[in-house]
PDB file of C-alpha atoms in Angstrom:
ATOM      1  CA  UNK A 553     -13.576  11.389  21.392  1.00  0.00           C
ATOM      2  CA  UNK A 554     -11.712   9.487  18.820  1.00  0.00           C
ATOM      3  CA  UNK A 555     -14.736   7.462  17.973  1.00  0.00           C
ATOM      4  CA  UNK A 556     -16.343  10.795  16.664  1.00  0.00           C
ATOM      5  CA  UNK A 557     -13.463  11.497  14.394  1.00  0.00           C
ATOM      6  CA  UNK A 558     -13.249   7.923  13.127  1.00  0.00           C
ATOM      7  CA  UNK A 559     -17.048   7.919  12.409  1.00  0.00           C
ATOM      8  CA  UNK A 560     -16.572  10.992  10.381  1.00  0.00           C
ATOM      9  CA  UNK A 561     -14.245   9.187   7.934  1.00  0.00           C
ATOM     10  CA  UNK A 562     -16.667   6.339   7.531  1.00  0.00           C
ATOM     11  CA  UNK A 563     -19.734   8.688   7.041  1.00  0.00           C
ATOM     12  CA  UNK A 564     -17.963  11.098   4.678  1.00  0.00           C
ATOM     13  CA  UNK A 565     -16.242   8.635   2.363  1.00  0.00           C
ATOM     14  CA  UNK A 566     -18.499   6.627   0.008  1.00  0.00           C
ATOM     15  CA  UNK A 567     -17.914   2.910   0.405  1.00  0.00           C
ATOM     16  CA  UNK A 568     -16.040   3.159   3.734  1.00  0.00           C
ATOM     17  CA  UNK A 569     -16.992   0.396   6.264  1.00  0.00           C
ATOM     18  CA  UNK A 570     -14.731   1.056   9.169  1.00  0.00           C
ATOM     19  CA  UNK A 571     -11.893   3.171  10.699  1.00  0.00           C
ATOM     20  CA  UNK A 572      -9.410   2.242  13.294  1.00  0.00           C
ATOM     21  CA  UNK A 573      -6.768   4.359  15.325  1.00  0.00           C
ATOM     22  CA  UNK A 574      -4.103   1.996  16.361  1.00  0.00           C
ATOM     23  CA  UNK A 575      -0.667   1.767  17.776  1.00  0.00           C
ATOM     24  CA  UNK A 576       2.110   0.164  15.872  1.00  0.00           C
ATOM     25  CA  UNK A 577       1.941  -2.497  18.720  1.00  0.00           C
ATOM     26  CA  UNK A 578      -1.392  -3.672  17.374  1.00  0.00           C
ATOM     27  CA  UNK A 579      -3.412  -2.341  20.143  1.00  0.00           C
ATOM     28  CA  UNK A 580      -6.478  -0.253  18.917  1.00  0.00           C
ATOM     29  CA  UNK A 581      -6.987   3.161  20.727  1.00  0.00           C
ATOM     30  CA  UNK A 582     -10.519   3.372  19.200  1.00  0.00           C
ATOM     31  CA  UNK A 583     -12.581   2.004  16.339  1.00  0.00           C
ATOM     32  CA  UNK A 584     -15.771   2.682  14.372  1.00  0.00           C
ATOM     33  CA  UNK A 585     -17.158   0.015  12.090  1.00  0.00           C
ATOM     34  CA  UNK A 586     -20.475  -0.309  10.233  1.00  0.00           C
ATOM     35  CA  UNK A 587     -22.224  -3.619  11.012  1.00  0.00           C
ATOM     36  CA  UNK A 588     -20.727  -6.164   8.747  1.00  0.00           C
ATOM     37  CA  UNK A 589     -20.455  -9.971   8.424  1.00  0.00           C
ATOM     38  CA  UNK A 590     -17.554 -10.929   6.445  1.00  0.00           C
ATOM     39  CA  UNK A 591     -14.573  -9.442   8.436  1.00  0.00           C
ATOM     40  CA  UNK A 592     -13.345 -10.269  11.809  1.00  0.00           C
ATOM     41  CA  UNK A 593     -12.345  -7.004  13.305  1.00  0.00           C
ATOM     42  CA  UNK A 594      -9.973  -8.259  15.776  1.00  0.00           C
ATOM     43  CA  UNK A 595      -7.993  -9.994  13.179  1.00  0.00           C
ATOM     44  CA  UNK A 596      -8.030  -7.082  11.060  1.00  0.00           C
ATOM     45  CA  UNK A 597      -6.395  -5.011  13.632  1.00  0.00           C
ATOM     46  CA  UNK A 598      -3.546  -7.426  14.269  1.00  0.00           C
ATOM     47  CA  UNK A 599      -2.952  -7.913  10.689  1.00  0.00           C
ATOM     48  CA  UNK A 600      -2.941  -4.168  10.010  1.00  0.00           C
ATOM     49  CA  UNK A 601      -0.046  -3.863  12.669  1.00  0.00           C
ATOM     50  CA  UNK A 602       1.880  -6.741  11.249  1.00  0.00           C
ATOM     51  CA  UNK A 603       1.856  -5.318   7.734  1.00  0.00           C
ATOM     52  CA  UNK A 604       2.626  -1.849   8.842  1.00  0.00           C
ATOM     53  CA  UNK A 605       5.644  -3.192  10.917  1.00  0.00           C
ATOM     54  CA  UNK A 606       7.030  -4.980   7.961  1.00  0.00           C
ATOM     55  CA  UNK A 607       6.658  -2.028   5.696  1.00  0.00           C
ATOM     56  CA  UNK A 608       8.243   0.252   8.381  1.00  0.00           C
ATOM     57  CA  UNK A 609      11.243  -2.022   8.651  1.00  0.00           C
ATOM     58  CA  UNK A 610      11.378  -2.111   4.742  1.00  0.00           C
ATOM     59  CA  UNK A 611      11.457   1.656   4.649  1.00  0.00           C
ATOM     60  CA  UNK A 612      14.119   1.991   7.334  1.00  0.00           C
ATOM     61  CA  UNK A 613      16.471  -0.516   5.621  1.00  0.00           C
ATOM     62  CA  UNK A 614      15.888   1.097   2.135  1.00  0.00           C
ATOM     63  CA  UNK A 615      16.298   4.573   3.585  1.00  0.00           C
ATOM     64  CA  UNK A 616      13.273   5.856   1.717  1.00  0.00           C
ATOM     65  CA  UNK A 617      12.375   8.113   4.494  1.00  0.00           C
ATOM     66  CA  UNK A 618       9.555   7.946   7.149  1.00  0.00           C
ATOM     67  CA  UNK A 619       6.546   5.967   6.186  1.00  0.00           C
ATOM     68  CA  UNK A 620       3.417   8.145   5.294  1.00  0.00           C
ATOM     69  CA  UNK A 621       0.743   6.223   3.536  1.00  0.00           C
ATOM     70  CA  UNK A 622      -0.120   2.692   2.514  1.00  0.00           C
ATOM     71  CA  UNK A 623      -2.949   1.470   0.370  1.00  0.00           C
ATOM     72  CA  UNK A 624      -3.866  -2.088  -0.246  1.00  0.00           C
ATOM     73  CA  UNK A 625      -6.343  -3.213  -2.841  1.00  0.00           C
ATOM     74  CA  UNK A 626      -7.801  -6.782  -2.832  1.00  0.00           C
ATOM     75  CA  UNK A 627     -10.636  -8.279  -4.723  1.00  0.00           C
ATOM     76  CA  UNK A 628     -13.204  -7.240  -2.171  1.00  0.00           C
ATOM     77  CA  UNK A 629     -11.753  -4.477  -0.112  1.00  0.00           C
ATOM     78  CA  UNK A 630      -9.381  -1.525  -0.004  1.00  0.00           C
ATOM     79  CA  UNK A 631      -7.461  -0.505   2.960  1.00  0.00           C
ATOM     80  CA  UNK A 632      -6.015   2.967   3.356  1.00  0.00           C
ATOM     81  CA  UNK A 633      -3.561   3.531   6.196  1.00  0.00           C
ATOM     82  CA  UNK A 634      -1.977   6.913   7.294  1.00  0.00           C
ATOM     83  CA  UNK A 635       0.783   7.047   9.870  1.00  0.00           C
ATOM     84  CA  UNK A 636       0.589   9.573  12.757  1.00  0.00           C
ATOM     85  CA  UNK A 637       4.048  10.025  13.804  1.00  0.00           C
ATOM     86  CA  UNK A 638       6.134   7.003  15.084  1.00  0.00           C
ATOM     87  CA  UNK A 639       3.641   5.343  17.348  1.00  0.00           C
ATOM     88  CA  UNK A 640       0.080   5.515  15.811  1.00  0.00           C
ATOM     89  CA  UNK A 641      -1.743   5.092  12.583  1.00  0.00           C
ATOM     90  CA  UNK A 642      -5.230   5.387  11.129  1.00  0.00           C
ATOM     91  CA  UNK A 643      -6.683   2.463   8.945  1.00  0.00           C
ATOM     92  CA  UNK A 644      -9.646   3.099   6.853  1.00  0.00           C
ATOM     93  CA  UNK A 645     -11.356   0.021   5.233  1.00  0.00           C
ATOM     94  CA  UNK A 646     -13.504   0.575   1.989  1.00  0.00           C
ATOM     95  CA  UNK A 647     -15.485  -1.742  -0.119  1.00  0.00           C
ATOM     96  CA  UNK A 648     -13.647  -2.457  -3.478  1.00  0.00           C
ATOM     97  CA  UNK A 649     -15.809   0.179  -5.223  1.00  0.00           C
ATOM     98  CA  UNK A 650     -15.496   2.736  -2.471  1.00  0.00           C
ATOM     99  CA  UNK A 651     -13.888   6.163  -3.160  1.00  0.00           C
ATOM    100  CA  UNK A 652     -10.301   5.793  -2.125  1.00  0.00           C
ATOM    101  CA  UNK A 653      -9.235   9.287  -3.427  1.00  0.00           C
ATOM    102  CA  UNK A 654     -11.926  10.784  -1.041  1.00  0.00           C
ATOM    103  CA  UNK A 655     -10.541   8.512   1.759  1.00  0.00           C
ATOM    104  CA  UNK A 656      -7.016   9.619   1.225  1.00  0.00           C
ATOM    105  CA  UNK A 657      -8.078  13.155   1.353  1.00  0.00           C
ATOM    106  CA  UNK A 658     -10.043  12.893   4.451  1.00  0.00           C
ATOM    107  CA  UNK A 659      -7.151  11.111   6.178  1.00  0.00           C
ATOM    108  CA  UNK A 660      -4.645  13.768   5.128  1.00  0.00           C
ATOM    109  CA  UNK A 661      -7.032  16.465   6.165  1.00  0.00           C
ATOM    110  CA  UNK A 662      -7.736  15.219   9.630  1.00  0.00           C
ATOM    111  CA  UNK A 663      -4.390  13.466  10.499  1.00  0.00           C
ATOM    112  CA  UNK A 664      -2.939  16.660  12.246  1.00  0.00           C
ATOM    113  CA  UNK A 665      -6.132  16.993  14.490  1.00  0.00           C
ATOM    114  CA  UNK A 666      -5.985  13.506  15.577  1.00  0.00           C
ATOM    115  CA  UNK A 667      -2.279  13.664  16.122  1.00  0.00           C
ATOM    116  CA  UNK A 668      -2.596  16.674  18.175  1.00  0.00           C
ATOM    117  CA  UNK A 669      -5.374  14.942  20.338  1.00  0.00           C
ATOM    118  CA  UNK A 670      -3.084  12.070  20.936  1.00  0.00           C
ATOM    119  CA  UNK A 671      -0.199  14.129  22.302  1.00  0.00           C
TER     120      UNK A 671
ATOM    121  CA  UNK B 128      12.059  -9.158 -23.318  1.00  0.00           C
ATOM    122  CA  UNK B 129      10.677  -8.125 -19.908  1.00  0.00           C
ATOM    123  CA  UNK B 130      13.277  -5.444 -19.600  1.00  0.00           C
ATOM    124  CA  UNK B 131      11.673  -3.596 -22.536  1.00  0.00           C
ATOM    125  CA  UNK B 132       8.312  -3.774 -20.924  1.00  0.00           C
ATOM    126  CA  UNK B 133       9.743  -2.597 -17.624  1.00  0.00           C
ATOM    127  CA  UNK B 134      11.638   0.215 -19.179  1.00  0.00           C
ATOM    128  CA  UNK B 135       8.359   1.396 -20.718  1.00  0.00           C
ATOM    129  CA  UNK B 136       6.795   1.924 -17.305  1.00  0.00           C
ATOM    130  CA  UNK B 137       9.944   3.998 -16.140  1.00  0.00           C
ATOM    131  CA  UNK B 138      10.013   6.087 -19.437  1.00  0.00           C
ATOM    132  CA  UNK B 139       6.278   6.761 -19.623  1.00  0.00           C
ATOM    133  CA  UNK B 140       5.601   7.455 -15.976  1.00  0.00           C
ATOM    134  CA  UNK B 141       6.965  10.893 -14.775  1.00  0.00           C
ATOM    135  CA  UNK B 142       9.168  10.650 -11.721  1.00  0.00           C
ATOM    136  CA  UNK B 143       9.600   6.914 -11.946  1.00  0.00           C
ATOM    137  CA  UNK B 144      13.119   5.532 -11.341  1.00  0.00           C
ATOM    138  CA  UNK B 145      12.850   1.847 -11.636  1.00  0.00           C
ATOM    139  CA  UNK B 146      10.657  -1.209 -12.250  1.00  0.00           C
ATOM    140  CA  UNK B 147      11.140  -4.891 -11.283  1.00  0.00           C
ATOM    141  CA  UNK B 148       9.361  -8.036 -12.251  1.00  0.00           C
ATOM    142  CA  UNK B 149       9.744 -10.484  -9.334  1.00  0.00           C
ATOM    143  CA  UNK B 150       8.455 -13.675  -7.801  1.00  0.00           C
ATOM    144  CA  UNK B 151       6.823 -13.751  -4.453  1.00  0.00           C
ATOM    145  CA  UNK B 152       9.861 -15.857  -3.438  1.00  0.00           C
ATOM    146  CA  UNK B 153      12.018 -12.553  -3.856  1.00  0.00           C
ATOM    147  CA  UNK B 154      13.924 -13.613  -6.964  1.00  0.00           C
ATOM    148  CA  UNK B 155      13.780 -11.040  -9.687  1.00  0.00           C
ATOM    149  CA  UNK B 156      12.779 -12.077 -13.208  1.00  0.00           C
ATOM    150  CA  UNK B 157      14.055  -8.766 -14.651  1.00  0.00           C
ATOM    151  CA  UNK B 158      14.573  -5.120 -13.683  1.00  0.00           C
ATOM    152  CA  UNK B 159      15.123  -1.756 -15.167  1.00  0.00           C
ATOM    153  CA  UNK B 160      16.414   1.085 -13.062  1.00  0.00           C
ATOM    154  CA  UNK B 161      17.662   4.605 -13.842  1.00  0.00           C
ATOM    155  CA  UNK B 162      21.093   5.217 -12.537  1.00  0.00           C
ATOM    156  CA  UNK B 163      20.631   6.182  -8.786  1.00  0.00           C
ATOM    157  CA  UNK B 164      22.772   6.670  -5.702  1.00  0.00           C
ATOM    158  CA  UNK B 165      20.527   6.472  -2.653  1.00  0.00           C
ATOM    159  CA  UNK B 166      18.885   3.031  -3.015  1.00  0.00           C
ATOM    160  CA  UNK B 167      20.492  -0.406  -2.899  1.00  0.00           C
ATOM    161  CA  UNK B 168      18.460  -2.292  -5.516  1.00  0.00           C
ATOM    162  CA  UNK B 169      19.263  -5.777  -4.220  1.00  0.00           C
ATOM    163  CA  UNK B 170      17.865  -4.785  -0.941  1.00  0.00           C
ATOM    164  CA  UNK B 171      14.805  -3.284  -2.442  1.00  0.00           C
ATOM    165  CA  UNK B 172      13.942  -6.500  -4.184  1.00  0.00           C
ATOM    166  CA  UNK B 173      14.253  -8.476  -0.953  1.00  0.00           C
ATOM    167  CA  UNK B 174      12.256  -5.902   1.000  1.00  0.00           C
ATOM    168  CA  UNK B 175       9.441  -5.770  -1.542  1.00  0.00           C
ATOM    169  CA  UNK B 176       8.957  -9.447  -1.431  1.00  0.00           C
ATOM    170  CA  UNK B 177       9.002  -9.533   2.362  1.00  0.00           C
ATOM    171  CA  UNK B 178       6.297  -6.864   2.473  1.00  0.00           C
ATOM    172  CA  UNK B 179       4.175  -8.471  -0.148  1.00  0.00           C
ATOM    173  CA  UNK B 180       4.360 -11.886   1.567  1.00  0.00           C
ATOM    174  CA  UNK B 181       3.104 -10.241   4.799  1.00  0.00           C
ATOM    175  CA  UNK B 182       0.320  -8.435   3.076  1.00  0.00           C
ATOM    176  CA  UNK B 183      -0.809 -11.592   1.233  1.00  0.00           C
ATOM    177  CA  UNK B 184      -0.871 -13.464   4.377  1.00  0.00           C
ATOM    178  CA  UNK B 185      -3.044 -10.835   6.019  1.00  0.00           C
ATOM    179  CA  UNK B 186      -5.412 -10.769   3.015  1.00  0.00           C
ATOM    180  CA  UNK B 187      -5.804 -14.502   3.302  1.00  0.00           C
ATOM    181  CA  UNK B 188      -6.532 -14.455   6.995  1.00  0.00           C
ATOM    182  CA  UNK B 189      -8.960 -11.652   6.569  1.00  0.00           C
ATOM    183  CA  UNK B 190     -10.705 -13.199   3.480  1.00  0.00           C
ATOM    184  CA  UNK B 191     -10.671  -9.898   1.671  1.00  0.00           C
ATOM    185  CA  UNK B 192     -10.010 -11.710  -1.554  1.00  0.00           C
ATOM    186  CA  UNK B 193      -6.940 -11.976  -3.816  1.00  0.00           C
ATOM    187  CA  UNK B 194      -4.422  -9.146  -3.484  1.00  0.00           C
ATOM    188  CA  UNK B 195      -4.291  -6.821  -6.373  1.00  0.00           C
ATOM    189  CA  UNK B 196      -2.457  -3.600  -5.705  1.00  0.00           C
ATOM    190  CA  UNK B 197      -0.323  -2.183  -2.934  1.00  0.00           C
ATOM    191  CA  UNK B 198       1.030   1.405  -2.707  1.00  0.00           C
ATOM    192  CA  UNK B 199       3.444   2.677  -0.245  1.00  0.00           C
ATOM    193  CA  UNK B 200       4.312   6.303   0.299  1.00  0.00           C
ATOM    194  CA  UNK B 201       7.316   7.424   2.246  1.00  0.00           C
ATOM    195  CA  UNK B 202       8.989  10.710   2.802  1.00  0.00           C
ATOM    196  CA  UNK B 203      11.294  10.407  -0.317  1.00  0.00           C
ATOM    197  CA  UNK B 204       9.701   7.743  -2.516  1.00  0.00           C
ATOM    198  CA  UNK B 205       6.480   5.894  -3.635  1.00  0.00           C
ATOM    199  CA  UNK B 206       6.346   2.254  -4.464  1.00  0.00           C
ATOM    200  CA  UNK B 207       3.526   0.799  -6.483  1.00  0.00           C
ATOM    201  CA  UNK B 208       3.041  -2.898  -6.658  1.00  0.00           C
ATOM    202  CA  UNK B 209       0.662  -4.811  -8.955  1.00  0.00           C
ATOM    203  CA  UNK B 210       0.215  -8.672  -8.516  1.00  0.00           C
ATOM    204  CA  UNK B 211       0.217 -10.873 -11.643  1.00  0.00           C
ATOM    205  CA  UNK B 212      -1.482 -13.965 -10.454  1.00  0.00           C
ATOM    206  CA  UNK B 213      -0.150 -16.089  -7.656  1.00  0.00           C
ATOM    207  CA  UNK B 214       3.519 -16.131  -8.385  1.00  0.00           C
ATOM    208  CA  UNK B 215       4.679 -12.762  -9.639  1.00  0.00           C
ATOM    209  CA  UNK B 216       4.413  -9.126  -9.211  1.00  0.00           C
ATOM    210  CA  UNK B 217       5.645  -5.782 -10.717  1.00  0.00           C
ATOM    211  CA  UNK B 218       7.031  -3.199  -8.362  1.00  0.00           C
ATOM    212  CA  UNK B 219       7.356   0.401  -9.758  1.00  0.00           C
ATOM    213  CA  UNK B 220       9.381   2.888  -7.663  1.00  0.00           C
ATOM    214  CA  UNK B 221       8.673   6.684  -8.151  1.00  0.00           C
ATOM    215  CA  UNK B 222      10.177   9.770  -6.475  1.00  0.00           C
ATOM    216  CA  UNK B 223       7.933  11.288  -3.883  1.00  0.00           C
ATOM    217  CA  UNK B 224       6.667  13.910  -6.388  1.00  0.00           C
ATOM    218  CA  UNK B 225       6.164  11.272  -9.167  1.00  0.00           C
ATOM    219  CA  UNK B 226       2.841  10.706 -10.971  1.00  0.00           C
ATOM    220  CA  UNK B 227       1.417   7.728  -9.008  1.00  0.00           C
ATOM    221  CA  UNK B 228      -1.908   7.935 -10.819  1.00  0.00           C
ATOM    222  CA  UNK B 229      -0.080   7.425 -14.168  1.00  0.00           C
ATOM    223  CA  UNK B 230       1.941   4.677 -12.965  1.00  0.00           C
ATOM    224  CA  UNK B 231      -1.048   2.725 -11.608  1.00  0.00           C
ATOM    225  CA  UNK B 232      -2.679   3.162 -15.011  1.00  0.00           C
ATOM    226  CA  UNK B 233       0.374   1.845 -16.853  1.00  0.00           C
ATOM    227  CA  UNK B 234       0.667  -1.173 -14.509  1.00  0.00           C
ATOM    228  CA  UNK B 235      -3.062  -1.868 -14.928  1.00  0.00           C
ATOM    229  CA  UNK B 236      -2.790  -1.502 -18.668  1.00  0.00           C
ATOM    230  CA  UNK B 237       0.180  -3.759 -19.298  1.00  0.00           C
ATOM    231  CA  UNK B 238      -0.290  -6.395 -16.489  1.00  0.00           C
ATOM    232  CA  UNK B 239      -2.186  -8.701 -18.954  1.00  0.00           C
ATOM    233  CA  UNK B 240       0.643  -8.532 -21.660  1.00  0.00           C
ATOM    234  CA  UNK B 241       3.363  -9.420 -19.053  1.00  0.00           C
ATOM    235  CA  UNK B 242       1.299 -12.106 -17.339  1.00  0.00           C
ATOM    236  CA  UNK B 243       0.718 -13.688 -20.819  1.00  0.00           C
ATOM    237  CA  UNK B 244       4.318 -13.457 -21.545  1.00  0.00           C
ATOM    238  CA  UNK B 245       5.184 -15.226 -18.262  1.00  0.00           C
ATOM    239  CA  UNK B 246       2.854 -18.190 -18.772  1.00  0.00           C
TER     240      UNK B 246
END
């Protein structure tokens, strides 16, 4: 069920290579990735979760309110993250030249549907 | 010198409340903040650096290439971060409704000038 939702992100967002639905504990609920060579997907999952936990701690300490979105741009990839309540988040990975604006829009649009399906 | 550059970001970006030039070790080179009540600026600095270190580690492990930009959106604030080589970064904090696109543009535009001044 979630795989269909995740594949939509990858298919509708130019330059997207994969999407994952994951708990803040680092355990993936579901994922959908295009065949790739350069990224170890198991590692990606664990690293996503570590980064998110650090950012969530920071947001709590700084009282900036609940964490909503994170985007990370590196030389070869972009990662867009959208939180779904307290327990889950979606991570969308794009190539550097991918359309991050479209990715953010799709995550925002479909987050309520996925969150409802998780409940 | 850096304070002038940092104040430009805050003045030219609608909704920006502060900018900091900082080492990855968490020590601020310079900062410029509008008078605010809700955020403890010393804490912000340390938390920025912790988050960045975690993201940099992740980027290294995942081989996604050198970290360039990070943006974090929470319920009340947005934080835009741009790396300046291996040792420093700029953090720009905006209110939730601030113009993040303009902020990203300004950071991209002025990063080379600040990096040159640091060398």
